[in-house]
Amino acid sequence: PAAWTPVCSGQWPGYNIVRDIFEDNETALIGVSVDNLPTLFAWTREMGGLWFPVASDFWPHGGLAKKLGILRSDGTAERALILV
């Protein structure tokens, strides 16, 4: 999973459907991707923007994903929803 891939490009805007549920439960949604910032900026703009912030886990590459155990050997991250 990465920016511009079909599933992620459909899944992330889909969170608009449940925005009220997140807000009613005072829960923050933060998208994280191993893509770099220019890529994430262009991708989220292409999707029409998102109501939640998107963070880059590009450098050190996949550092957060690795700590969470979801970094793949090809450098992409597993698709995951992690509640903290």
PDB file of C-alpha atoms in Angstrom, residues 1 4-5 14 17 21 27 34 37 42-43 46-47 49-50 52 58 60-63 70-73 75 78 81 84:
ATOM      1  CA  PRO A   1       0.000   0.000   0.000  1.00  0.00           C
ATOM      2  CA  TRP A   4      -1.695   6.462  -5.768  1.00  0.00           C
ATOM      3  CA  THR A   5      -2.554   2.775  -5.277  1.00  0.00           C
ATOM      4  CA  GLY A  14     -13.970   6.684   2.522  1.00  0.00           C
ATOM      5  CA  ILE A  17     -18.372   8.504   5.838  1.00  0.00           C
ATOM      6  CA  ILE A  21     -18.219   8.812  14.597  1.00  0.00           C
ATOM      7  CA  THR A  27     -10.978  10.283  18.503  1.00  0.00           C
ATOM      8  CA  VAL A  34       5.939   5.641   3.992  1.00  0.00           C
ATOM      9  CA  LEU A  37       5.884  14.651   1.708  1.00  0.00           C
ATOM     10  CA  ALA A  42      -0.012  15.775  -4.447  1.00  0.00           C
ATOM     11  CA  TRP A  43      -1.962  12.593  -3.689  1.00  0.00           C
ATOM     12  CA  GLU A  46      -5.823  14.831  -6.061  1.00  0.00           C
ATOM     13  CA  MET A  47      -8.333  13.131  -3.736  1.00  0.00           C
ATOM     14  CA  GLY A  49      -8.239  16.878   0.384  1.00  0.00           C
ATOM     15  CA  LEU A  50      -8.925  14.948   3.550  1.00  0.00           C
ATOM     16  CA  PHE A  52      -7.649  14.357   8.823  1.00  0.00           C
ATOM     17  CA  PHE A  58       9.600   8.428   4.867  1.00  0.00           C
ATOM     18  CA  PRO A  60      14.115   7.254   8.431  1.00  0.00           C
ATOM     19  CA  HIS A  61      12.239   5.182   5.884  1.00  0.00           C
ATOM     20  CA  GLY A  62       9.442   3.284   7.560  1.00  0.00           C
ATOM     21  CA  GLY A  63      10.735   3.947  11.069  1.00  0.00           C
ATOM     22  CA  ILE A  70       3.917  -3.494   9.658  1.00  0.00           C
ATOM     23  CA  LEU A  71       6.877  -2.608   7.399  1.00  0.00           C
ATOM     24  CA  ARG A  72       7.123  -4.986   4.447  1.00  0.00           C
ATOM     25  CA  SER A  73      10.423  -6.200   3.025  1.00  0.00           C
ATOM     26  CA  GLY A  75       9.668  -0.940   1.800  1.00  0.00           C
ATOM     27  CA  GLU A  78       0.924  -3.206   5.533  1.00  0.00           C
ATOM     28  CA  LEU A  81      -5.732   0.599  11.445  1.00  0.00           C
ATOM     29  CA  VAL A  84      -3.936   4.153  20.494  1.00  0.00           C
TER      30      VAL A  84
END
